[in-house]
């Protein structure tokens, strides 16, 4: 089943130096863009992360320091990457918890003001886990009845993710072929930032999910303890979390 699209969707996959969203860097990014008229384009970039790639990570994706030594940095590639995704929704496998947060960090670090305000995301892994509880290779075998050759190649993984989502729509009649609906189904919990440090309560208001103010409304904390905002801004928190917190603070100031 082909996707019904009102705007383009970019399926993407990252290979990285590790799994720490705040500290690790991208070493390869592949984007597979699908347009509402059915046209498709695919681009893959190797990236010099400017930090060493740990041997245990190279063992997973096969990318070494030597392989990316002469490749462009993410900052150099950021304009091309953002230009490809700026008009699109996003799709991936475990993308809500890892790929999108890490991509956002890299873009913000490169000076690109990335956010999710005018786009939604579809996490194919979440649909898979809600329906079958498997991994990407098993998902590809289960839904597409083919073995996933060359797994952990970013380009291969993005293509596989796209094929899996189409097969999921064929298999599950209750899945609506609409990106917004798929995004809602594949979202684990409502959070304001990618790291899940600021979530929404039952009334749709932002609350902290960590530390001494866990469960408290963000606006109330910022008003009662202004120094907490400064502490977060100066501490080792994800850039997107800081961006969201700043927006909440400015919103509160504008309503006074």
mmCIF file of C-alpha atoms in Angstrom:
data_model
loop_
_atom_site.group_PDB
_atom_site.id
_atom_site.type_symbol
_atom_site.label_atom_id
_atom_site.label_comp_id
_atom_site.label_asym_id
_atom_site.label_seq_id
_atom_site.Cartn_x
_atom_site.Cartn_y
_atom_site.Cartn_z
ATOM 1 C CA UNK A 1 0.000 0.000 0.000
ATOM 2 C CA UNK A 2 1.394 3.376 -0.976
ATOM 3 C CA UNK A 3 1.357 6.174 1.587
ATOM 4 C CA UNK A 4 -1.281 8.880 1.358
ATOM 5 C CA UNK A 5 0.656 12.094 1.780
ATOM 6 C CA UNK A 6 -0.350 15.724 2.088
ATOM 7 C CA UNK A 7 3.297 16.787 2.260
ATOM 8 C CA UNK A 8 6.622 14.995 1.724
ATOM 9 C CA UNK A 9 7.946 12.603 4.348
ATOM 10 C CA UNK A 10 11.643 11.945 4.911
ATOM 11 C CA UNK A 11 12.631 8.554 6.237
ATOM 12 C CA UNK A 12 16.103 8.834 7.679
ATOM 13 C CA UNK A 13 18.660 6.850 9.613
ATOM 14 C CA UNK A 14 21.823 7.815 11.447
ATOM 15 C CA UNK A 15 25.026 6.010 12.204
ATOM 16 C CA UNK A 16 26.789 7.676 15.112
ATOM 17 C CA UNK A 17 29.754 7.603 17.452
ATOM 18 C CA UNK A 18 27.503 6.294 20.250
ATOM 19 C CA UNK A 19 24.091 6.587 21.871
ATOM 20 C CA UNK A 20 24.484 9.681 24.070
ATOM 21 C CA UNK A 21 22.196 12.262 22.437
ATOM 22 C CA UNK A 22 23.976 15.204 24.026
ATOM 23 C CA UNK A 23 27.566 14.153 23.391
ATOM 24 C CA UNK A 24 27.748 11.746 20.454
ATOM 25 C CA UNK A 25 27.937 12.764 16.803
ATOM 26 C CA UNK A 26 26.664 11.608 13.426
ATOM 27 C CA UNK A 27 29.085 9.707 11.151
ATOM 28 C CA UNK A 28 26.575 8.834 8.423
ATOM 29 C CA UNK A 29 23.107 10.061 7.537
ATOM 30 C CA UNK A 30 20.798 8.719 4.868
ATOM 31 C CA UNK A 31 17.538 10.407 3.870
ATOM 32 C CA UNK A 32 14.864 8.836 1.670
ATOM 33 C CA UNK A 33 12.281 11.441 0.685
ATOM 34 C CA UNK A 34 8.850 10.475 -0.611
ATOM 35 C CA UNK A 35 6.642 13.115 -2.241
ATOM 36 C CA UNK A 36 2.822 13.182 -2.388
ATOM 37 C CA UNK A 37 2.967 12.632 -6.167
ATOM 38 C CA UNK A 38 4.963 9.419 -5.656
ATOM 39 C CA UNK A 39 8.352 10.808 -6.611
ATOM 40 C CA UNK A 40 11.269 9.715 -4.446
ATOM 41 C CA UNK A 41 14.832 10.839 -3.857
ATOM 42 C CA UNK A 42 17.602 9.447 -1.700
ATOM 43 C CA UNK A 43 20.826 10.959 -0.408
ATOM 44 C CA UNK A 44 23.520 9.589 1.879
ATOM 45 C CA UNK A 45 26.396 11.482 3.461
ATOM 46 C CA UNK A 46 29.408 10.303 5.416
ATOM 47 C CA UNK A 47 30.261 12.810 8.135
ATOM 48 C CA UNK A 48 33.475 13.661 9.941
ATOM 49 C CA UNK A 49 32.297 13.767 13.595
ATOM 50 C CA UNK A 50 35.436 15.611 14.763
ATOM 51 C CA UNK A 51 35.694 13.148 17.668
ATOM 52 C CA UNK A 52 37.054 9.568 17.724
ATOM 53 C CA UNK A 53 34.699 6.729 16.813
ATOM 54 C CA UNK A 54 34.947 4.061 19.550
ATOM 55 C CA UNK A 55 36.033 0.599 18.309
ATOM 56 C CA UNK A 56 32.894 -1.009 19.733
ATOM 57 C CA UNK A 57 30.772 1.376 17.680
ATOM 58 C CA UNK A 58 32.784 0.739 14.515
ATOM 59 C CA UNK A 59 32.152 -2.962 15.097
ATOM 60 C CA UNK A 60 28.415 -2.274 14.685
ATOM 61 C CA UNK A 61 28.317 -0.029 11.602
ATOM 62 C CA UNK A 62 31.786 -0.541 10.095
ATOM 63 C CA UNK A 63 32.656 3.164 9.876
ATOM 64 C CA UNK A 64 36.176 4.009 11.044
ATOM 65 C CA UNK A 65 37.974 7.246 11.837
ATOM 66 C CA UNK A 66 40.012 6.793 8.661
ATOM 67 C CA UNK A 67 36.897 6.383 6.504
ATOM 68 C CA UNK A 68 35.466 9.756 7.534
ATOM 69 C CA UNK A 69 38.732 11.690 8.053
ATOM 70 C CA UNK A 70 38.356 13.601 4.772
ATOM 71 C CA UNK A 71 34.559 13.858 4.790
ATOM 72 C CA UNK A 72 32.727 17.145 5.520
ATOM 73 C CA UNK A 73 31.660 17.975 9.063
ATOM 74 C CA UNK A 74 27.995 18.070 9.992
ATOM 75 C CA UNK A 75 28.124 21.855 10.180
ATOM 76 C CA UNK A 76 29.263 21.935 6.556
ATOM 77 C CA UNK A 77 26.478 19.554 5.523
ATOM 78 C CA UNK A 78 23.731 21.076 7.680
ATOM 79 C CA UNK A 79 22.334 23.454 4.997
ATOM 80 C CA UNK A 80 21.919 20.576 2.506
ATOM 81 C CA UNK A 81 20.370 18.277 5.087
ATOM 82 C CA UNK A 82 17.964 20.893 6.396
ATOM 83 C CA UNK A 83 16.980 21.916 2.873
ATOM 84 C CA UNK A 84 15.957 18.312 2.204
ATOM 85 C CA UNK A 85 13.826 17.899 5.338
ATOM 86 C CA UNK A 86 12.513 21.431 5.969
ATOM 87 C CA UNK A 87 9.169 20.899 4.199
ATOM 88 C CA UNK A 88 8.669 17.319 5.362
ATOM 89 C CA UNK A 89 7.308 15.097 8.066
ATOM 90 C CA UNK A 90 9.857 12.610 9.426
ATOM 91 C CA UNK A 91 9.893 8.823 9.594
ATOM 92 C CA UNK A 92 12.316 6.320 11.016
ATOM 93 C CA UNK A 93 12.912 3.218 13.112
ATOM 94 C CA UNK A 94 13.313 4.170 16.792
ATOM 95 C CA UNK A 95 13.494 7.716 15.440
ATOM 96 C CA UNK A 96 11.418 9.410 18.144
ATOM 97 C CA UNK A 97 13.741 8.257 20.905
ATOM 98 C CA UNK A 98 17.100 8.495 19.148
ATOM 99 C CA UNK A 99 17.455 9.688 15.541
ATOM 100 C CA UNK A 100 15.286 12.814 15.703
ATOM 101 C CA UNK A 101 16.688 14.000 19.068
ATOM 102 C CA UNK A 102 20.274 13.512 17.878
ATOM 103 C CA UNK A 103 19.594 15.141 14.505
ATOM 104 C CA UNK A 104 18.022 18.112 16.310
ATOM 105 C CA UNK A 105 21.112 18.469 18.515
ATOM 106 C CA UNK A 106 23.428 18.428 15.513
ATOM 107 C CA UNK A 107 21.322 20.972 13.593
ATOM 108 C CA UNK A 108 21.037 23.326 16.559
ATOM 109 C CA UNK A 109 24.773 22.979 17.190
ATOM 110 C CA UNK A 110 25.323 23.949 13.545
ATOM 111 C CA UNK A 111 23.176 27.064 13.956
ATOM 112 C CA UNK A 112 20.054 25.713 12.216
ATOM 113 C CA UNK A 113 16.877 26.593 14.137
ATOM 114 C CA UNK A 114 15.216 23.182 13.835
ATOM 115 C CA UNK A 115 11.938 22.308 15.540
ATOM 116 C CA UNK A 116 8.918 20.024 15.091
ATOM 117 C CA UNK A 117 6.177 22.679 15.206
ATOM 118 C CA UNK A 118 4.974 22.238 11.632
ATOM 119 C CA UNK A 119 5.740 18.566 11.160
ATOM 120 C CA UNK A 120 4.905 15.198 12.674
ATOM 121 C CA UNK A 121 6.962 12.040 13.013
ATOM 122 C CA UNK A 122 6.154 8.389 12.411
ATOM 123 C CA UNK A 123 8.210 5.881 14.388
ATOM 124 C CA UNK A 124 7.883 2.595 12.523
ATOM 125 C CA UNK A 125 9.515 0.729 15.412
ATOM 126 C CA UNK A 126 6.747 1.789 17.779
ATOM 127 C CA UNK A 127 4.078 0.522 15.371
ATOM 128 C CA UNK A 128 6.037 -2.711 15.086
ATOM 129 C CA UNK A 129 6.468 -3.093 18.843
ATOM 130 C CA UNK A 130 2.817 -2.360 19.532
ATOM 131 C CA UNK A 131 1.863 -4.991 16.998
ATOM 132 C CA UNK A 132 4.603 -7.633 17.033
ATOM 133 C CA UNK A 133 7.559 -6.857 19.394
ATOM 134 C CA UNK A 134 10.603 -7.380 17.140
ATOM 135 C CA UNK A 135 13.797 -5.674 15.828
ATOM 136 C CA UNK A 136 14.408 -3.972 12.465
ATOM 137 C CA UNK A 137 15.835 -7.058 10.727
ATOM 138 C CA UNK A 138 13.032 -9.227 12.129
ATOM 139 C CA UNK A 139 10.491 -6.570 11.152
ATOM 140 C CA UNK A 140 11.750 -6.611 7.581
ATOM 141 C CA UNK A 141 11.587 -10.385 7.473
ATOM 142 C CA UNK A 142 8.152 -10.456 9.123
ATOM 143 C CA UNK A 143 6.479 -7.778 7.000
ATOM 144 C CA UNK A 144 8.367 -7.980 3.716
ATOM 145 C CA UNK A 145 9.357 -11.675 3.814
ATOM 146 C CA UNK A 146 12.919 -10.842 2.855
ATOM 147 C CA UNK A 147 16.196 -10.926 4.750
ATOM 148 C CA UNK A 148 17.709 -7.522 5.460
ATOM 149 C CA UNK A 149 21.130 -7.686 3.855
ATOM 150 C CA UNK A 150 23.778 -5.203 5.011
ATOM 151 C CA UNK A 151 21.890 -4.048 8.113
ATOM 152 C CA UNK A 152 23.427 -1.047 9.905
ATOM 153 C CA UNK A 153 24.097 0.611 6.596
ATOM 154 C CA UNK A 154 22.155 3.862 6.945
ATOM 155 C CA UNK A 155 20.890 3.780 3.348
ATOM 156 C CA UNK A 156 19.731 0.160 3.604
ATOM 157 C CA UNK A 157 17.979 0.838 6.909
ATOM 158 C CA UNK A 158 16.044 3.843 5.573
ATOM 159 C CA UNK A 159 14.787 1.910 2.551
ATOM 160 C CA UNK A 160 13.811 -1.013 4.776
ATOM 161 C CA UNK A 161 11.930 1.285 7.154
ATOM 162 C CA UNK A 162 9.922 2.745 4.254
ATOM 163 C CA UNK A 163 9.074 -0.721 2.931
ATOM 164 C CA UNK A 164 8.057 -1.921 6.410
ATOM 165 C CA UNK A 165 5.658 0.988 6.934
ATOM 166 C CA UNK A 166 3.937 0.289 3.617
ATOM 167 C CA UNK A 167 3.646 -3.403 4.538
ATOM 168 C CA UNK A 168 2.252 -2.487 7.969
ATOM 169 C CA UNK A 169 -0.515 -0.517 6.259
ATOM 170 C CA UNK A 170 -1.308 -3.573 4.126
ATOM 171 C CA UNK A 171 -1.359 -5.898 7.138
ATOM 172 C CA UNK A 172 -3.281 -3.859 9.723
ATOM 173 C CA UNK A 173 -6.657 -2.625 8.570
ATOM 174 C CA UNK A 174 -7.039 -0.480 11.706
ATOM 175 C CA UNK A 175 -3.960 1.587 10.794
ATOM 176 C CA UNK A 176 -5.140 4.697 8.983
ATOM 177 C CA UNK A 177 -3.127 5.669 5.915
ATOM 178 C CA UNK A 178 -2.606 9.195 7.131
ATOM 179 C CA UNK A 179 0.705 10.533 8.412
ATOM 180 C CA UNK A 180 -0.817 12.455 11.318
ATOM 181 C CA UNK A 181 -2.709 9.354 12.491
ATOM 182 C CA UNK A 182 0.388 7.192 12.100
ATOM 183 C CA UNK A 183 2.359 9.749 14.094
ATOM 184 C CA UNK A 184 -0.173 9.640 16.925
ATOM 185 C CA UNK A 185 -0.194 5.829 16.922
ATOM 186 C CA UNK A 186 3.595 5.622 16.957
ATOM 187 C CA UNK A 187 4.084 8.146 19.759
ATOM 188 C CA UNK A 188 4.824 6.538 23.119
ATOM 189 C CA UNK A 189 4.054 9.550 25.289
ATOM 190 C CA UNK A 190 3.396 13.235 24.840
ATOM 191 C CA UNK A 191 6.587 15.177 25.453
ATOM 192 C CA UNK A 192 7.536 18.772 24.727
ATOM 193 C CA UNK A 193 11.214 18.017 24.092
ATOM 194 C CA UNK A 194 12.877 15.061 22.431
ATOM 195 C CA UNK A 195 14.709 13.943 25.565
ATOM 196 C CA UNK A 196 11.454 13.601 27.506
ATOM 197 C CA UNK A 197 12.561 15.945 30.270
ATOM 198 C CA UNK A 198 9.512 18.138 29.730
ATOM 199 C CA UNK A 199 6.214 16.324 29.205
ATOM 200 C CA UNK A 200 2.543 17.285 29.067
ATOM 201 C CA UNK A 201 0.126 16.542 31.914
ATOM 202 C CA UNK A 202 -3.532 15.540 31.488
ATOM 203 C CA UNK A 203 -4.441 19.207 31.002
ATOM 204 C CA UNK A 204 -1.882 19.656 28.222
ATOM 205 C CA UNK A 205 0.450 21.802 30.343
ATOM 206 C CA UNK A 206 4.225 21.271 30.460
ATOM 207 C CA UNK A 207 5.665 19.527 33.515
ATOM 208 C CA UNK A 208 9.201 18.512 34.490
ATOM 209 C CA UNK A 209 9.856 14.745 34.452
ATOM 210 C CA UNK A 210 13.138 14.755 36.376
ATOM 211 C CA UNK A 211 14.887 16.111 39.458
ATOM 212 C CA UNK A 212 13.491 17.902 42.472
ATOM 213 C CA UNK A 213 10.646 19.433 40.456
ATOM 214 C CA UNK A 214 9.501 16.190 38.835
ATOM 215 C CA UNK A 215 5.773 16.341 38.146
ATOM 216 C CA UNK A 216 5.540 20.089 38.732
ATOM 217 C CA UNK A 217 4.293 22.544 36.120
ATOM 218 C CA UNK A 218 7.180 24.232 34.308
ATOM 219 C CA UNK A 219 5.625 27.702 34.337
ATOM 220 C CA UNK A 220 5.037 27.523 38.092
ATOM 221 C CA UNK A 221 8.616 26.415 38.779
ATOM 222 C CA UNK A 222 10.124 29.134 36.587
ATOM 223 C CA UNK A 223 8.046 31.772 38.337
ATOM 224 C CA UNK A 224 8.793 30.536 41.866
ATOM 225 C CA UNK A 225 12.465 29.704 41.245
ATOM 226 C CA UNK A 226 13.906 31.812 38.381
ATOM 227 C CA UNK A 227 17.401 30.448 39.016
ATOM 228 C CA UNK A 228 16.289 26.973 37.924
ATOM 229 C CA UNK A 229 16.026 28.207 34.332
ATOM 230 C CA UNK A 230 19.565 29.585 34.433
ATOM 231 C CA UNK A 231 20.871 26.368 35.965
ATOM 232 C CA UNK A 232 19.424 24.260 33.152
ATOM 233 C CA UNK A 233 20.669 26.650 30.465
ATOM 234 C CA UNK A 234 24.220 26.469 31.828
ATOM 235 C CA UNK A 235 24.232 22.745 32.590
ATOM 236 C CA UNK A 236 24.804 19.759 30.286
ATOM 237 C CA UNK A 237 21.236 19.417 28.997
ATOM 238 C CA UNK A 238 20.235 18.791 25.359
ATOM 239 C CA UNK A 239 20.059 21.956 23.266
ATOM 240 C CA UNK A 240 16.493 21.202 22.192
ATOM 241 C CA UNK A 241 15.385 20.909 25.832
ATOM 242 C CA UNK A 242 16.897 24.334 26.480
ATOM 243 C CA UNK A 243 15.148 25.701 23.394
ATOM 244 C CA UNK A 244 11.756 24.399 24.583
ATOM 245 C CA UNK A 245 12.317 25.762 28.098
ATOM 246 C CA UNK A 246 13.219 29.179 26.681
ATOM 247 C CA UNK A 247 10.020 29.198 24.597
ATOM 248 C CA UNK A 248 7.931 28.435 27.703
ATOM 249 C CA UNK A 249 9.653 31.214 29.639
ATOM 250 C CA UNK A 250 9.106 33.727 26.833
ATOM 251 C CA UNK A 251 5.480 32.661 26.459
ATOM 252 C CA UNK A 252 4.912 33.307 30.148
ATOM 253 C CA UNK A 253 6.558 36.728 29.921
ATOM 254 C CA UNK A 254 4.430 37.669 26.908
ATOM 255 C CA UNK A 255 1.204 36.888 28.770
ATOM 256 C CA UNK A 256 1.991 39.245 31.626
#
